[in-house]
């Protein structure tokens, strides 16, 4: 007696037990988080450089532009590194969007305080960024609003326009930065309205799915046992396979008697979710 099921012995292969968890721990001090921390530290340094010598000295404004540019470059790399090398952490999910909005908000407020940029432009951009953040939390239980191409183009245009305003430009370049900021404001408003539309659609779909999902379980019979149906009775011997289905979010539908395919689907989907989560920082 070997304790191996006859069906497994006939197939000539005995499934090996898998490890309880294959997710490797991610250190807080990884390259993605370090870049995010650098961007956070650059915010106060940027503000000090902007207000030095009454805020209109070309040399100090050039140093401020350099700090702003480094911060924007780190924003391009930290998220990509976190997704590519599976370095997504809870700290990164929280700190990354804070750092993004902190450096942009500091630049806009400083420019408006120095009378280089109208306050209504700063108000429109900051209102949009804060509103979209709150909107994501409003629908987070129903799903995640993905970053769109328009949103990425908006971020790039904002960075270029604000960077041009940080520099002490004159002549044609000063006119060019006005047009760059005008395009950034238009993209800010248009993409903001598109995010609102996506949030409303996502929330309606989520609420409809919740209403359509049955919540009641099988009622017990008079003998105290649950009533059986042909489908439930036939699925009883493959209990581990059903567990694979639930863990694998449906990937275990084609699982064998031991539910191995469902468990592999679980590991794959878990990795995908971690990557998607990084996209949400």
mmCIF file of C-alpha atoms in Angstrom:
data_model
loop_
_atom_site.group_PDB
_atom_site.id
_atom_site.type_symbol
_atom_site.label_atom_id
_atom_site.label_comp_id
_atom_site.label_asym_id
_atom_site.label_seq_id
_atom_site.Cartn_x
_atom_site.Cartn_y
_atom_site.Cartn_z
ATOM 1 C CA UNK A 1 0.000 0.000 0.000
ATOM 2 C CA UNK A 2 1.599 3.244 -1.090
ATOM 3 C CA UNK A 3 -1.285 5.614 -0.298
ATOM 4 C CA UNK A 4 -1.297 6.819 -3.919
ATOM 5 C CA UNK A 5 -4.714 6.993 -5.611
ATOM 6 C CA UNK A 6 -5.223 4.302 -8.265
ATOM 7 C CA UNK A 7 -6.041 6.897 -10.928
ATOM 8 C CA UNK A 8 -2.739 8.683 -10.320
ATOM 9 C CA UNK A 9 -0.819 5.394 -10.382
ATOM 10 C CA UNK A 10 -2.350 4.484 -13.748
ATOM 11 C CA UNK A 11 -1.232 7.805 -15.206
ATOM 12 C CA UNK A 12 2.286 7.087 -13.994
ATOM 13 C CA UNK A 13 2.733 10.500 -12.341
ATOM 14 C CA UNK A 14 2.211 11.512 -8.752
ATOM 15 C CA UNK A 15 1.528 15.221 -8.220
ATOM 16 C CA UNK A 16 4.031 16.808 -5.883
ATOM 17 C CA UNK A 17 2.754 19.141 -3.180
ATOM 18 C CA UNK A 18 3.423 22.775 -3.960
ATOM 19 C CA UNK A 19 4.843 25.294 -1.571
ATOM 20 C CA UNK A 20 2.353 27.269 0.466
ATOM 21 C CA UNK A 21 3.493 30.526 -1.108
ATOM 22 C CA UNK A 22 5.788 31.332 -4.029
ATOM 23 C CA UNK A 23 5.698 35.118 -3.564
ATOM 24 C CA UNK A 24 9.147 36.380 -2.670
ATOM 25 C CA UNK A 25 9.383 39.223 -0.150
ATOM 26 C CA UNK A 26 10.230 42.607 -1.633
ATOM 27 C CA UNK A 27 12.638 44.799 0.316
ATOM 28 C CA UNK A 28 11.528 48.330 1.136
ATOM 29 C CA UNK A 29 14.967 49.581 0.082
ATOM 30 C CA UNK A 30 14.702 48.704 -3.593
ATOM 31 C CA UNK A 31 15.683 50.944 -6.503
ATOM 32 C CA UNK A 32 12.091 51.964 -7.299
ATOM 33 C CA UNK A 33 11.364 53.120 -3.742
ATOM 34 C CA UNK A 34 14.737 54.888 -3.495
ATOM 35 C CA UNK A 35 13.914 56.926 -6.615
ATOM 36 C CA UNK A 36 10.543 57.816 -5.110
ATOM 37 C CA UNK A 37 12.246 58.950 -1.879
ATOM 38 C CA UNK A 38 14.690 61.061 -3.889
ATOM 39 C CA UNK A 39 11.760 62.746 -5.619
ATOM 40 C CA UNK A 40 10.137 63.505 -2.270
ATOM 41 C CA UNK A 41 13.382 65.032 -0.952
ATOM 42 C CA UNK A 42 13.697 67.168 -4.079
ATOM 43 C CA UNK A 43 10.408 68.955 -3.341
ATOM 44 C CA UNK A 44 11.666 71.161 -0.462
ATOM 45 C CA UNK A 45 14.986 71.666 -2.265
ATOM 46 C CA UNK A 46 13.127 72.841 -5.359
ATOM 47 C CA UNK A 47 11.014 75.310 -3.360
ATOM 48 C CA UNK A 48 14.119 76.815 -1.717
ATOM 49 C CA UNK A 49 15.795 77.241 -5.091
ATOM 50 C CA UNK A 50 12.683 78.866 -6.566
ATOM 51 C CA UNK A 51 12.345 81.524 -3.859
ATOM 52 C CA UNK A 52 16.072 82.304 -3.569
ATOM 53 C CA UNK A 53 16.995 85.921 -4.383
ATOM 54 C CA UNK A 54 13.333 87.010 -4.557
ATOM 55 C CA UNK A 55 12.558 84.172 -6.957
ATOM 56 C CA UNK A 56 13.615 85.952 -10.165
ATOM 57 C CA UNK A 57 17.340 85.337 -10.338
ATOM 58 C CA UNK A 58 18.098 83.435 -13.589
ATOM 59 C CA UNK A 59 20.894 81.371 -12.021
ATOM 60 C CA UNK A 60 18.801 80.142 -9.099
ATOM 61 C CA UNK A 61 15.886 79.468 -11.429
ATOM 62 C CA UNK A 62 18.208 77.311 -13.547
ATOM 63 C CA UNK A 63 19.119 75.264 -10.464
ATOM 64 C CA UNK A 64 15.419 74.954 -9.648
ATOM 65 C CA UNK A 65 14.755 73.754 -13.198
ATOM 66 C CA UNK A 66 17.471 71.112 -12.796
ATOM 67 C CA UNK A 67 15.861 69.834 -9.569
ATOM 68 C CA UNK A 68 12.427 69.775 -11.227
ATOM 69 C CA UNK A 69 13.784 67.909 -14.266
ATOM 70 C CA UNK A 70 15.503 65.263 -12.119
ATOM 71 C CA UNK A 71 12.256 64.763 -10.196
ATOM 72 C CA UNK A 72 10.271 64.281 -13.404
ATOM 73 C CA UNK A 73 12.855 61.828 -14.783
ATOM 74 C CA UNK A 74 12.704 59.702 -11.622
ATOM 75 C CA UNK A 75 8.923 59.649 -12.063
ATOM 76 C CA UNK A 76 9.414 57.986 -15.457
ATOM 77 C CA UNK A 77 11.717 55.282 -14.143
ATOM 78 C CA UNK A 78 10.514 54.235 -10.679
ATOM 79 C CA UNK A 79 7.147 52.874 -11.811
ATOM 80 C CA UNK A 80 8.657 51.076 -14.799
ATOM 81 C CA UNK A 81 11.349 49.468 -12.638
ATOM 82 C CA UNK A 82 8.778 48.404 -10.027
ATOM 83 C CA UNK A 83 6.631 46.651 -12.638
ATOM 84 C CA UNK A 84 9.453 45.115 -14.657
ATOM 85 C CA UNK A 85 11.335 43.634 -11.695
ATOM 86 C CA UNK A 86 8.318 42.978 -9.468
ATOM 87 C CA UNK A 87 9.340 45.568 -6.855
ATOM 88 C CA UNK A 88 5.817 46.749 -6.031
ATOM 89 C CA UNK A 89 5.411 47.558 -2.311
ATOM 90 C CA UNK A 90 2.711 49.174 -0.202
ATOM 91 C CA UNK A 91 5.060 52.103 0.440
ATOM 92 C CA UNK A 92 5.547 52.625 -3.283
ATOM 93 C CA UNK A 93 1.818 52.516 -4.001
ATOM 94 C CA UNK A 94 1.256 55.346 -1.497
ATOM 95 C CA UNK A 95 4.439 57.403 -1.852
ATOM 96 C CA UNK A 96 4.697 57.446 -5.657
ATOM 97 C CA UNK A 97 1.470 59.384 -6.409
ATOM 98 C CA UNK A 98 2.167 61.687 -3.432
ATOM 99 C CA UNK A 99 5.629 62.502 -4.805
ATOM 100 C CA UNK A 100 4.207 63.118 -8.295
ATOM 101 C CA UNK A 101 1.609 65.581 -7.092
ATOM 102 C CA UNK A 102 3.946 67.208 -4.548
ATOM 103 C CA UNK A 103 6.600 68.272 -7.075
ATOM 104 C CA UNK A 104 4.046 69.464 -9.640
ATOM 105 C CA UNK A 105 1.933 71.240 -7.031
ATOM 106 C CA UNK A 106 4.988 72.936 -5.510
ATOM 107 C CA UNK A 107 6.094 74.177 -8.935
ATOM 108 C CA UNK A 108 2.664 75.557 -9.844
ATOM 109 C CA UNK A 109 2.141 77.286 -6.489
ATOM 110 C CA UNK A 110 5.619 78.827 -6.576
ATOM 111 C CA UNK A 111 5.090 80.125 -10.113
ATOM 112 C CA UNK A 112 1.728 81.664 -9.225
ATOM 113 C CA UNK A 113 3.097 83.162 -5.995
ATOM 114 C CA UNK A 114 5.887 84.794 -8.036
ATOM 115 C CA UNK A 115 3.261 86.144 -10.517
ATOM 116 C CA UNK A 116 4.739 84.112 -13.374
ATOM 117 C CA UNK A 117 1.613 81.966 -13.863
ATOM 118 C CA UNK A 118 -2.057 82.925 -13.369
ATOM 119 C CA UNK A 119 -3.621 81.419 -10.266
ATOM 120 C CA UNK A 120 -6.569 80.055 -12.247
ATOM 121 C CA UNK A 121 -4.190 77.784 -14.207
ATOM 122 C CA UNK A 122 -2.756 76.431 -10.955
ATOM 123 C CA UNK A 123 -6.269 75.981 -9.577
ATOM 124 C CA UNK A 124 -7.533 74.068 -12.628
ATOM 125 C CA UNK A 125 -4.572 71.658 -12.659
ATOM 126 C CA UNK A 126 -4.525 71.024 -8.912
ATOM 127 C CA UNK A 127 -8.311 70.612 -8.756
ATOM 128 C CA UNK A 128 -8.153 68.036 -11.545
ATOM 129 C CA UNK A 129 -5.326 66.048 -9.926
ATOM 130 C CA UNK A 130 -6.981 66.008 -6.494
ATOM 131 C CA UNK A 131 -10.374 65.199 -7.991
ATOM 132 C CA UNK A 132 -9.080 62.233 -10.000
ATOM 133 C CA UNK A 133 -7.346 60.849 -6.910
ATOM 134 C CA UNK A 134 -10.580 61.005 -4.912
ATOM 135 C CA UNK A 135 -12.436 59.518 -7.891
ATOM 136 C CA UNK A 136 -10.141 56.493 -7.924
ATOM 137 C CA UNK A 137 -10.863 55.850 -4.252
ATOM 138 C CA UNK A 138 -14.603 56.250 -4.936
ATOM 139 C CA UNK A 139 -14.632 53.356 -7.414
ATOM 140 C CA UNK A 140 -11.740 51.274 -6.083
ATOM 141 C CA UNK A 141 -14.089 48.559 -4.777
ATOM 142 C CA UNK A 142 -15.416 48.062 -8.305
ATOM 143 C CA UNK A 143 -12.099 48.193 -10.157
ATOM 144 C CA UNK A 144 -9.146 50.360 -11.160
ATOM 145 C CA UNK A 145 -9.280 53.160 -13.714
ATOM 146 C CA UNK A 146 -6.260 52.515 -15.950
ATOM 147 C CA UNK A 147 -3.917 55.268 -17.043
ATOM 148 C CA UNK A 148 -4.888 56.362 -20.549
ATOM 149 C CA UNK A 149 -2.695 57.641 -23.363
ATOM 150 C CA UNK A 150 -4.299 61.033 -22.973
ATOM 151 C CA UNK A 151 -3.399 61.070 -19.295
ATOM 152 C CA UNK A 152 0.221 60.204 -20.051
ATOM 153 C CA UNK A 153 0.362 62.892 -22.738
ATOM 154 C CA UNK A 154 -1.129 65.357 -20.246
ATOM 155 C CA UNK A 155 1.581 64.538 -17.699
ATOM 156 C CA UNK A 156 4.331 64.978 -20.297
ATOM 157 C CA UNK A 157 2.896 68.279 -21.537
ATOM 158 C CA UNK A 158 2.500 69.602 -18.004
ATOM 159 C CA UNK A 159 6.101 68.712 -17.203
ATOM 160 C CA UNK A 160 7.439 70.466 -20.316
ATOM 161 C CA UNK A 161 5.270 73.568 -19.840
ATOM 162 C CA UNK A 162 6.005 73.959 -16.118
ATOM 163 C CA UNK A 163 9.708 73.366 -16.760
ATOM 164 C CA UNK A 164 9.711 76.171 -19.336
ATOM 165 C CA UNK A 165 8.001 78.499 -16.850
ATOM 166 C CA UNK A 166 10.554 77.661 -14.158
ATOM 167 C CA UNK A 167 13.328 78.876 -16.455
ATOM 168 C CA UNK A 168 13.683 82.644 -16.841
ATOM 169 C CA UNK A 169 12.854 82.729 -20.553
ATOM 170 C CA UNK A 170 12.295 85.784 -22.721
ATOM 171 C CA UNK A 171 11.360 86.508 -26.327
ATOM 172 C CA UNK A 172 9.979 83.718 -28.569
ATOM 173 C CA UNK A 173 10.659 81.031 -25.937
ATOM 174 C CA UNK A 174 8.430 82.893 -23.477
ATOM 175 C CA UNK A 175 5.660 82.868 -26.092
ATOM 176 C CA UNK A 176 6.233 79.179 -26.799
ATOM 177 C CA UNK A 177 5.871 78.277 -23.124
ATOM 178 C CA UNK A 178 2.503 80.084 -23.036
ATOM 179 C CA UNK A 179 1.224 77.871 -25.847
ATOM 180 C CA UNK A 180 2.671 74.770 -24.172
ATOM 181 C CA UNK A 181 0.811 75.606 -20.979
ATOM 182 C CA UNK A 182 -2.392 76.242 -22.934
ATOM 183 C CA UNK A 183 -2.164 72.752 -24.445
ATOM 184 C CA UNK A 184 -1.460 71.297 -20.995
ATOM 185 C CA UNK A 185 -4.547 72.973 -19.524
ATOM 186 C CA UNK A 186 -6.763 71.716 -22.365
ATOM 187 C CA UNK A 187 -5.464 68.150 -21.943
ATOM 188 C CA UNK A 188 -5.918 68.455 -18.193
ATOM 189 C CA UNK A 189 -9.601 69.317 -18.547
ATOM 190 C CA UNK A 190 -10.361 66.828 -21.356
ATOM 191 C CA UNK A 191 -8.662 63.860 -19.689
ATOM 192 C CA UNK A 192 -10.258 64.797 -16.378
ATOM 193 C CA UNK A 193 -13.732 64.620 -17.903
ATOM 194 C CA UNK A 194 -12.838 61.278 -19.522
ATOM 195 C CA UNK A 195 -11.777 59.881 -16.143
ATOM 196 C CA UNK A 196 -15.109 60.997 -14.669
ATOM 197 C CA UNK A 197 -16.932 59.154 -17.469
ATOM 198 C CA UNK A 198 -14.877 56.002 -16.892
ATOM 199 C CA UNK A 199 -15.507 56.148 -13.156
ATOM 200 C CA UNK A 200 -19.287 56.445 -13.613
ATOM 201 C CA UNK A 201 -19.359 53.543 -16.102
ATOM 202 C CA UNK A 202 -17.153 51.392 -13.859
ATOM 203 C CA UNK A 203 -19.288 52.050 -10.790
ATOM 204 C CA UNK A 204 -22.537 51.294 -12.625
ATOM 205 C CA UNK A 205 -21.104 48.041 -13.964
ATOM 206 C CA UNK A 206 -19.881 47.092 -10.500
ATOM 207 C CA UNK A 207 -23.234 47.776 -8.865
ATOM 208 C CA UNK A 208 -25.040 45.819 -11.607
ATOM 209 C CA UNK A 209 -22.690 42.870 -11.118
ATOM 210 C CA UNK A 210 -23.301 42.918 -7.371
ATOM 211 C CA UNK A 211 -27.070 42.839 -7.877
ATOM 212 C CA UNK A 212 -26.815 40.004 -10.402
ATOM 213 C CA UNK A 213 -24.614 37.848 -8.158
ATOM 214 C CA UNK A 214 -26.720 35.452 -6.013
ATOM 215 C CA UNK A 215 -25.878 35.681 -2.322
ATOM 216 C CA UNK A 216 -28.143 32.964 -0.914
ATOM 217 C CA UNK A 217 -26.795 29.487 -0.330
ATOM 218 C CA UNK A 218 -28.578 26.146 -0.551
ATOM 219 C CA UNK A 219 -31.296 25.880 2.100
ATOM 220 C CA UNK A 220 -30.920 23.013 4.594
ATOM 221 C CA UNK A 221 -33.431 20.182 4.446
ATOM 222 C CA UNK A 222 -35.541 19.037 7.333
ATOM 223 C CA UNK A 223 -32.909 16.435 8.273
ATOM 224 C CA UNK A 224 -30.361 19.222 8.848
ATOM 225 C CA UNK A 225 -28.291 18.528 5.719
ATOM 226 C CA UNK A 226 -28.045 20.652 2.611
ATOM 227 C CA UNK A 227 -30.154 19.545 -0.331
ATOM 228 C CA UNK A 228 -28.087 17.964 -3.082
ATOM 229 C CA UNK A 229 -28.416 18.535 -6.787
ATOM 230 C CA UNK A 230 -26.891 16.356 -9.505
ATOM 231 C CA UNK A 231 -24.241 18.999 -10.245
ATOM 232 C CA UNK A 232 -23.170 19.387 -6.619
ATOM 233 C CA UNK A 233 -23.065 15.646 -6.097
ATOM 234 C CA UNK A 234 -20.900 15.105 -9.145
ATOM 235 C CA UNK A 235 -18.479 17.838 -8.086
ATOM 236 C CA UNK A 236 -18.025 16.577 -4.518
ATOM 237 C CA UNK A 237 -15.105 14.173 -5.243
ATOM 238 C CA UNK A 238 -13.092 17.016 -6.846
ATOM 239 C CA UNK A 239 -13.126 19.384 -3.867
ATOM 240 C CA UNK A 240 -9.511 20.366 -4.307
ATOM 241 C CA UNK A 241 -10.188 21.211 -7.943
ATOM 242 C CA UNK A 242 -12.935 23.608 -6.897
ATOM 243 C CA UNK A 243 -10.578 25.254 -4.496
ATOM 244 C CA UNK A 244 -8.257 25.765 -7.444
ATOM 245 C CA UNK A 245 -11.044 27.437 -9.377
ATOM 246 C CA UNK A 246 -11.714 29.917 -6.602
ATOM 247 C CA UNK A 247 -8.065 30.647 -5.971
ATOM 248 C CA UNK A 248 -7.293 30.974 -9.675
ATOM 249 C CA UNK A 249 -10.214 33.310 -10.450
ATOM 250 C CA UNK A 250 -11.713 30.847 -12.895
ATOM 251 C CA UNK A 251 -8.418 29.588 -14.317
ATOM 252 C CA UNK A 252 -9.092 26.196 -12.773
ATOM 253 C CA UNK A 253 -12.107 25.388 -14.918
ATOM 254 C CA UNK A 254 -10.022 22.882 -16.862
ATOM 255 C CA UNK A 255 -8.266 21.551 -13.785
ATOM 256 C CA UNK A 256 -7.673 17.852 -13.324
ATOM 257 C CA UNK A 257 -8.901 15.799 -10.401
ATOM 258 C CA UNK A 258 -6.323 17.315 -8.074
ATOM 259 C CA UNK A 259 -6.995 20.903 -9.175
ATOM 260 C CA UNK A 260 -3.375 21.511 -10.148
ATOM 261 C CA UNK A 261 -4.282 23.818 -13.031
ATOM 262 C CA UNK A 262 -6.367 25.997 -10.733
ATOM 263 C CA UNK A 263 -3.455 26.410 -8.352
ATOM 264 C CA UNK A 264 -1.102 27.379 -11.166
ATOM 265 C CA UNK A 265 -3.702 29.910 -12.336
ATOM 266 C CA UNK A 266 -3.681 31.333 -8.828
ATOM 267 C CA UNK A 267 0.043 31.963 -8.872
ATOM 268 C CA UNK A 268 -0.076 33.498 -12.354
ATOM 269 C CA UNK A 269 -3.005 35.772 -11.543
ATOM 270 C CA UNK A 270 -1.396 36.883 -8.300
ATOM 271 C CA UNK A 271 1.645 38.037 -10.254
ATOM 272 C CA UNK A 272 -0.526 39.859 -12.758
ATOM 273 C CA UNK A 273 -2.405 41.619 -9.993
ATOM 274 C CA UNK A 274 0.825 42.798 -8.382
ATOM 275 C CA UNK A 275 1.943 44.235 -11.695
ATOM 276 C CA UNK A 276 -1.422 45.886 -12.248
ATOM 277 C CA UNK A 277 -1.246 47.293 -8.751
ATOM 278 C CA UNK A 278 2.032 48.910 -9.588
ATOM 279 C CA UNK A 279 0.372 50.638 -12.449
ATOM 280 C CA UNK A 280 -2.171 52.057 -10.097
ATOM 281 C CA UNK A 281 0.929 53.803 -7.978
#
